[in-house]
Amino acid sequence: MEKVKRRHFMKSVLLLLGISGTTPFLSGCWDRTEITDLAIVTAAAIDKKDNNQIELSVQVFIPSSISSGGGGQGGGASQGGGAVTTLVRYEKGSNISDALSKLQSKLPRKVFLGTL
């Protein structure tokens, strides 16, 4: 009877150690990307050009232009000078992937197409 209780206790301890040992790896924060590191594409257009080329145009939202107002100021619209919150960039390529990779090389932030 004593061996059964001891075995049950050891199984419980090992299970608890296993759960508590793997929990930090399940948090999902190890590959996070800050929103200020993204070029969030809000609109895209594809135009056919000559010589079997396409032109990919994207409108990119710049998150830091809203959050850079400072902690003490209220409202994002009163940032002196009317800060630009979007920009438009375009690039030619033989296909969409080629144009997107050329566009990515010109932008300092990672292109994020999740909002399309």
mmCIF file of C-alpha atoms in Angstrom:
data_model
loop_
_atom_site.group_PDB
_atom_site.id
_atom_site.type_symbol
_atom_site.label_atom_id
_atom_site.label_comp_id
_atom_site.label_asym_id
_atom_site.label_seq_id
_atom_site.Cartn_x
_atom_site.Cartn_y
_atom_site.Cartn_z
ATOM 1 C CA MET A 1 0.000 0.000 0.000
ATOM 2 C CA GLU A 2 2.841 2.367 0.849
ATOM 3 C CA LYS A 3 4.489 1.689 -2.541
ATOM 4 C CA VAL A 4 1.278 2.600 -4.366
ATOM 5 C CA LYS A 5 1.021 5.948 -2.545
ATOM 6 C CA ARG A 6 4.694 6.700 -3.174
ATOM 7 C CA ARG A 7 4.358 5.839 -6.882
ATOM 8 C CA HIS A 8 1.228 8.021 -7.187
ATOM 9 C CA PHE A 9 3.053 10.883 -5.430
ATOM 10 C CA MET A 10 6.063 10.562 -7.767
ATOM 11 C CA LYS A 11 3.800 10.567 -10.832
ATOM 12 C CA SER A 12 2.046 13.687 -9.564
ATOM 13 C CA VAL A 13 5.343 15.463 -8.905
ATOM 14 C CA LEU A 14 6.702 14.563 -12.350
ATOM 15 C CA LEU A 15 3.492 15.709 -14.016
ATOM 16 C CA LEU A 16 3.610 19.018 -12.135
ATOM 17 C CA LEU A 17 7.268 19.535 -13.050
ATOM 18 C CA GLY A 18 6.545 18.698 -16.680
ATOM 19 C CA ILE A 19 3.661 21.147 -16.905
ATOM 20 C CA SER A 20 5.498 23.958 -15.117
ATOM 21 C CA GLY A 21 8.636 23.304 -17.187
ATOM 22 C CA THR A 22 6.858 23.585 -20.549
ATOM 23 C CA THR A 23 4.535 26.497 -19.720
ATOM 24 C CA PRO A 24 7.106 29.265 -20.462
ATOM 25 C CA PHE A 25 7.604 27.871 -23.963
ATOM 26 C CA LEU A 26 3.878 28.102 -24.708
ATOM 27 C CA SER A 27 3.585 31.845 -24.107
ATOM 28 C CA GLY A 28 3.914 32.792 -27.793
ATOM 29 C CA CYS A 29 6.076 35.892 -27.260
ATOM 30 C CA TRP A 30 9.324 34.492 -28.605
ATOM 31 C CA ASP A 31 8.701 35.655 -32.178
ATOM 32 C CA ARG A 32 6.744 38.839 -31.610
ATOM 33 C CA THR A 33 7.025 41.755 -34.019
ATOM 34 C CA GLU A 34 6.411 45.254 -32.763
ATOM 35 C CA ILE A 35 3.788 47.196 -34.686
ATOM 36 C CA THR A 36 6.264 50.018 -35.208
ATOM 37 C CA ASP A 37 8.501 47.596 -37.131
ATOM 38 C CA LEU A 38 5.779 46.849 -39.708
ATOM 39 C CA ALA A 39 4.826 48.595 -42.933
ATOM 40 C CA ILE A 40 1.092 47.901 -42.806
ATOM 41 C CA VAL A 41 -0.296 47.850 -46.359
ATOM 42 C CA THR A 42 -3.774 49.380 -46.423
ATOM 43 C CA ALA A 43 -4.254 49.401 -50.210
ATOM 44 C CA ALA A 44 -2.551 47.781 -53.188
ATOM 45 C CA ALA A 45 -2.830 48.096 -56.964
ATOM 46 C CA ILE A 46 -1.345 46.036 -59.777
ATOM 47 C CA ASP A 47 -0.877 47.629 -63.206
ATOM 48 C CA LYS A 48 0.259 45.852 -66.338
ATOM 49 C CA LYS A 49 3.171 47.622 -68.019
ATOM 50 C CA ASP A 50 4.992 46.991 -71.285
ATOM 51 C CA ASN A 51 7.573 44.193 -71.752
ATOM 52 C CA ASN A 52 5.519 41.750 -69.635
ATOM 53 C CA GLN A 53 6.165 43.809 -66.513
ATOM 54 C CA ILE A 54 3.767 44.716 -63.751
ATOM 55 C CA GLU A 55 3.823 47.676 -61.411
ATOM 56 C CA LEU A 56 2.855 47.048 -57.809
ATOM 57 C CA SER A 57 1.724 50.145 -55.901
ATOM 58 C CA VAL A 58 1.072 49.996 -52.166
ATOM 59 C CA GLN A 59 -0.262 52.484 -49.653
ATOM 60 C CA VAL A 60 1.544 51.970 -46.364
ATOM 61 C CA PHE A 61 0.294 53.040 -42.936
ATOM 62 C CA ILE A 62 2.987 54.358 -40.601
ATOM 63 C CA PRO A 63 2.062 53.477 -36.987
ATOM 64 C CA SER A 64 4.792 55.565 -35.326
ATOM 65 C CA SER A 65 3.357 58.772 -36.776
ATOM 66 C CA ILE A 66 0.337 58.390 -34.489
ATOM 67 C CA SER A 67 2.121 57.095 -31.401
ATOM 68 C CA SER A 68 5.036 59.564 -31.522
ATOM 69 C CA GLY A 69 3.029 62.445 -30.053
ATOM 70 C CA GLY A 70 4.377 61.902 -26.541
ATOM 71 C CA GLY A 71 2.790 60.757 -23.332
ATOM 72 C CA GLY A 72 1.513 64.095 -22.071
ATOM 73 C CA GLN A 73 -0.399 65.239 -25.132
ATOM 74 C CA GLY A 74 -4.015 64.359 -25.646
ATOM 75 C CA GLY A 75 -5.327 63.302 -29.057
ATOM 76 C CA GLY A 76 -3.381 62.325 -32.140
ATOM 77 C CA ALA A 77 -4.725 65.048 -34.430
ATOM 78 C CA SER A 78 -2.959 67.945 -32.728
ATOM 79 C CA GLN A 79 0.605 67.020 -33.626
ATOM 80 C CA GLY A 80 2.075 70.216 -34.972
ATOM 81 C CA GLY A 81 2.472 70.364 -38.738
ATOM 82 C CA GLY A 82 -0.052 67.689 -39.711
ATOM 83 C CA ALA A 83 2.081 64.539 -39.681
ATOM 84 C CA VAL A 84 1.712 62.204 -42.652
ATOM 85 C CA THR A 85 0.342 58.816 -41.577
ATOM 86 C CA THR A 86 0.510 57.012 -44.952
ATOM 87 C CA LEU A 87 2.834 56.878 -47.908
ATOM 88 C CA VAL A 88 2.604 55.355 -51.382
ATOM 89 C CA ARG A 89 5.443 53.360 -52.931
ATOM 90 C CA TYR A 90 5.590 51.468 -56.221
ATOM 91 C CA GLU A 91 7.949 49.054 -57.934
ATOM 92 C CA LYS A 92 8.076 47.164 -61.235
ATOM 93 C CA GLY A 93 8.754 43.464 -61.570
ATOM 94 C CA SER A 94 8.180 40.416 -63.731
ATOM 95 C CA ASN A 95 5.528 39.119 -61.298
ATOM 96 C CA ILE A 96 3.927 40.143 -57.997
ATOM 97 C CA SER A 97 6.509 38.344 -55.889
ATOM 98 C CA ASP A 98 9.389 40.006 -57.733
ATOM 99 C CA ALA A 99 7.846 43.464 -57.390
ATOM 100 C CA LEU A 100 7.070 42.856 -53.702
ATOM 101 C CA SER A 101 10.629 41.772 -52.934
ATOM 102 C CA LYS A 102 11.996 44.862 -54.719
ATOM 103 C CA LEU A 103 9.553 46.998 -52.766
ATOM 104 C CA GLN A 104 10.603 45.348 -49.500
ATOM 105 C CA SER A 105 14.243 46.180 -50.215
ATOM 106 C CA LYS A 106 13.334 49.885 -50.424
ATOM 107 C CA LEU A 107 11.293 49.992 -47.207
ATOM 108 C CA PRO A 108 13.012 49.964 -43.808
ATOM 109 C CA ARG A 109 10.062 48.109 -42.232
ATOM 110 C CA LYS A 110 8.699 44.629 -42.902
ATOM 111 C CA VAL A 111 5.812 44.706 -45.380
ATOM 112 C CA PHE A 112 2.651 43.354 -43.712
ATOM 113 C CA LEU A 113 -0.176 42.361 -46.043
ATOM 114 C CA GLY A 114 -2.480 40.980 -43.350
ATOM 115 C CA THR A 115 -5.019 43.798 -43.646
ATOM 116 C CA LEU A 116 -5.766 43.227 -47.328
#
